[in-house]
Amino acid sequence: MLREIRIYFEGDKSLKAGFDAFLQEIRERASTSHCKVWIVATGGTPERDFGIAMRKHPAAWNVLLRDSEGPLQPNRPASLAGSIFWMVEMMESWFHADKDALEDYYKSGFRKAALKANPNVEEISKRDVIEGLNAATKDTTKGKYHKTKHAPALLQSIKPELVRKAAPNCERLFKVVLDRFA
């Protein structure tokens, strides 16, 4: 029986609270099976940290969430050995799935129309994600989008169910992990 899942995400530790909230359904389902879930930031060394985790925590299911840094190719495995999951080119793509949450966060001056309308957020290029966020937020009282200042709160406010519908690899992550507790 699985007693521990350690989910390592590629990113700064300031994003941990956001990932805790975003992965709440996984954490709750694991808890009902008496399984502890750890959410761990890897900073700029995801492969190294994941390798260390595999050695230090062999009884745990160690999972790595990776940004693809480029378009996901159709033949690129979405999950390697059931433990490495590609997210999107960059985590901010998920924000495009719940534009209302962004509007609620930034409030006055937010320009929703500046964000790409693609219903599959995994297909939005990294450049378009950043340019869209910058254009949408530049006139808000919170100022232009800033990863460590804004992303933790945005990750906490976006609806995972909307992201799962708009990001097939996010859906795959949730499905594979949640199926372990079915």
Short mmCIF file of C-alpha atoms in Angstrom, two decimals:
data_model
loop_
_atom_site.label_atom_id
_atom_site.label_comp_id
_atom_site.label_asym_id
_atom_site.label_seq_id
_atom_site.Cartn_x
_atom_site.Cartn_y
_atom_site.Cartn_z
CA MET A 1 0.00 0.00 0.00
CA LEU A 2 1.28 3.44 -0.93
CA ARG A 3 2.09 5.52 2.16
CA GLU A 4 3.92 8.50 0.70
CA ILE A 5 3.91 10.55 -2.50
CA ARG A 6 6.55 13.20 -3.00
CA ILE A 7 5.65 15.60 -5.81
CA TYR A 8 8.61 17.66 -6.96
CA PHE A 9 7.80 20.69 -9.09
CA GLU A 10 10.18 22.66 -11.22
CA GLY A 11 10.16 26.12 -9.68
CA ASP A 12 10.90 28.44 -6.80
CA LYS A 13 9.90 27.51 -3.24
CA SER A 14 7.63 30.59 -3.19
CA LEU A 15 5.26 28.58 -5.45
CA LYS A 16 4.79 25.79 -2.88
CA ALA A 17 1.62 27.25 -1.32
CA GLY A 18 0.17 27.64 -4.80
CA PHE A 19 0.94 24.03 -5.72
CA ASP A 20 -0.42 22.87 -2.34
CA ALA A 21 -3.74 24.53 -3.20
CA PHE A 22 -3.74 23.48 -6.85
CA LEU A 23 -3.11 19.82 -5.95
CA GLN A 24 -5.63 19.83 -3.07
CA GLU A 25 -7.79 17.08 -4.59
CA ILE A 26 -4.76 14.77 -4.81
CA ARG A 27 -3.75 15.60 -1.25
CA GLU A 28 -7.27 14.94 0.08
CA ARG A 29 -7.69 11.66 -1.80
CA ALA A 30 -4.29 10.43 -0.59
CA SER A 31 -5.18 11.41 2.97
CA THR A 32 -8.27 9.18 2.92
CA SER A 33 -5.91 6.28 2.17
CA HIS A 34 -3.52 7.30 4.95
CA CYS A 35 -0.95 8.40 2.40
CA LYS A 36 1.14 11.52 3.06
CA VAL A 37 1.74 13.94 0.17
CA TRP A 38 4.79 16.19 0.13
CA ILE A 39 4.99 19.06 -2.36
CA VAL A 40 8.63 20.01 -2.95
CA ALA A 41 10.22 22.84 -4.98
CA THR A 42 13.27 21.91 -7.04
CA GLY A 43 14.37 25.40 -8.02
CA GLY A 44 16.66 25.18 -11.02
CA THR A 45 17.81 21.60 -10.45
CA PRO A 46 14.79 19.34 -11.05
CA GLU A 47 16.66 16.32 -12.45
CA ARG A 48 19.26 16.40 -9.68
CA ASP A 49 16.67 16.81 -6.92
CA PHE A 50 14.49 14.07 -8.38
CA GLY A 51 17.49 11.72 -8.58
CA ILE A 52 18.30 12.42 -4.95
CA ALA A 53 14.66 11.81 -4.00
CA MET A 54 14.68 8.44 -5.76
CA ARG A 55 17.69 7.39 -3.67
CA LYS A 56 16.63 8.97 -0.33
CA HIS A 57 12.94 8.02 -0.48
CA PRO A 58 12.77 4.64 -2.24
CA ALA A 59 9.53 3.62 -0.51
CA ALA A 60 7.75 6.77 -1.69
CA TRP A 61 6.24 7.37 -5.09
CA ASN A 62 8.46 10.21 -6.27
CA VAL A 63 6.81 12.33 -8.97
CA LEU A 64 8.44 15.12 -10.96
CA LEU A 65 6.42 17.87 -12.67
CA ARG A 66 8.43 19.43 -15.49
CA ASP A 67 7.94 22.38 -17.78
CA SER A 68 8.61 21.22 -21.32
CA GLU A 69 10.32 24.55 -22.21
CA GLY A 70 9.04 24.07 -25.76
CA PRO A 71 6.05 22.67 -27.62
CA LEU A 72 5.14 19.19 -26.50
CA GLN A 73 5.71 16.84 -29.41
CA PRO A 74 3.05 14.21 -30.09
CA ASN A 75 5.62 11.42 -29.73
CA ARG A 76 7.15 12.80 -26.52
CA PRO A 77 6.10 10.60 -23.62
CA ALA A 78 3.74 12.39 -21.24
CA SER A 79 4.88 10.24 -18.36
CA LEU A 80 8.19 8.45 -18.08
CA ALA A 81 8.12 5.39 -15.88
CA GLY A 82 4.93 6.76 -14.30
CA SER A 83 6.89 9.31 -12.34
CA ILE A 84 7.82 12.23 -14.61
CA PHE A 85 5.01 14.34 -15.99
CA TRP A 86 5.33 17.15 -18.52
CA MET A 87 3.15 20.11 -17.61
CA VAL A 88 3.25 22.77 -20.29
CA GLU A 89 5.91 24.97 -21.85
CA MET A 90 5.68 26.97 -18.65
CA MET A 91 3.40 26.84 -15.62
CA GLU A 92 1.89 30.24 -16.43
CA SER A 93 0.09 28.59 -19.37
CA TRP A 94 -2.29 27.12 -16.80
CA PHE A 95 -3.42 30.66 -15.91
CA HIS A 96 -4.92 31.00 -19.40
CA ALA A 97 -7.40 28.24 -18.50
CA ASP A 98 -9.04 30.38 -15.81
CA LYS A 99 -8.97 33.96 -17.02
CA ASP A 100 -11.73 34.88 -14.58
CA ALA A 101 -9.45 34.02 -11.64
CA LEU A 102 -6.80 36.32 -13.11
CA GLU A 103 -9.34 39.08 -13.51
CA ASP A 104 -10.49 38.61 -9.89
CA TYR A 105 -6.88 38.77 -8.68
CA TYR A 106 -5.73 41.79 -10.70
CA LYS A 107 -9.08 43.61 -10.65
CA SER A 108 -9.13 47.12 -12.16
CA GLY A 109 -7.08 47.59 -15.29
CA PHE A 110 -6.87 43.90 -16.15
CA ARG A 111 -7.28 43.26 -19.89
CA LYS A 112 -8.58 39.72 -20.37
CA ALA A 113 -8.64 40.14 -24.16
CA ALA A 114 -4.81 40.35 -24.21
CA LEU A 115 -4.61 36.63 -23.29
CA LYS A 116 -4.67 33.97 -26.01
CA ALA A 117 -8.04 32.34 -26.55
CA ASN A 118 -6.71 28.86 -27.39
CA PRO A 119 -8.83 26.30 -25.46
CA ASN A 120 -5.78 23.97 -25.25
CA VAL A 121 -3.36 26.02 -23.14
CA GLU A 122 -0.55 23.57 -23.88
CA GLU A 123 -0.51 24.89 -27.45
CA ILE A 124 0.15 28.51 -26.45
CA SER A 125 3.80 29.36 -27.02
CA LYS A 126 5.96 30.50 -24.14
CA ARG A 127 6.42 33.87 -25.78
CA ASP A 128 2.65 34.34 -26.22
CA VAL A 129 1.99 33.33 -22.60
CA ILE A 130 4.43 35.92 -21.23
CA GLU A 131 3.50 38.68 -23.69
CA GLY A 132 -0.19 38.07 -22.98
CA LEU A 133 0.25 38.19 -19.20
CA ASN A 134 2.37 41.33 -19.44
CA ALA A 135 -0.14 43.08 -21.72
CA ALA A 136 -3.14 41.97 -19.62
CA THR A 137 -1.64 43.14 -16.33
CA LYS A 138 0.45 46.20 -17.16
CA ASP A 139 -2.27 48.68 -16.18
CA THR A 140 -3.38 46.98 -12.96
CA THR A 141 -2.70 48.26 -9.46
CA LYS A 142 -0.65 45.10 -8.78
CA GLY A 143 1.49 45.94 -11.79
CA LYS A 144 2.81 43.80 -14.60
CA TYR A 145 2.87 40.05 -13.94
CA HIS A 146 5.78 38.95 -11.75
CA LYS A 147 6.40 35.24 -11.15
CA THR A 148 7.43 35.25 -7.49
CA LYS A 149 5.08 38.08 -6.50
CA HIS A 150 1.93 36.96 -8.33
CA ALA A 151 2.18 33.28 -9.31
CA PRO A 152 1.75 31.80 -5.80
CA ALA A 153 -1.60 33.58 -5.32
CA LEU A 154 -2.69 32.85 -8.88
CA LEU A 155 -1.94 29.12 -8.51
CA GLN A 156 -4.07 29.17 -5.36
CA SER A 157 -6.96 30.87 -7.12
CA ILE A 158 -7.18 29.10 -10.50
CA LYS A 159 -9.63 26.22 -10.67
CA PRO A 160 -7.85 22.90 -11.26
CA GLU A 161 -10.91 21.49 -13.04
CA LEU A 162 -10.67 24.26 -15.67
CA VAL A 163 -6.94 23.68 -16.08
CA ARG A 164 -7.49 19.94 -16.43
CA LYS A 165 -9.99 20.55 -19.26
CA ALA A 166 -7.60 22.93 -21.04
CA ALA A 167 -4.32 21.06 -20.44
CA PRO A 168 -4.31 17.35 -21.35
CA ASN A 169 -1.04 16.70 -19.50
CA CYS A 170 -2.43 18.22 -16.31
CA GLU A 171 -5.47 15.96 -16.68
CA ARG A 172 -3.14 12.97 -17.16
CA LEU A 173 -1.24 13.85 -13.97
CA PHE A 174 -4.43 14.04 -11.90
CA LYS A 175 -5.86 10.89 -13.44
CA VAL A 176 -2.75 8.76 -12.92
CA VAL A 177 -2.27 9.90 -9.33
CA LEU A 178 -5.95 9.79 -8.34
CA ASP A 179 -6.33 6.32 -9.91
CA ARG A 180 -3.82 5.02 -7.37
CA PHE A 181 -6.48 5.64 -4.72
CA ALA A 182 -9.56 4.46 -6.62
#
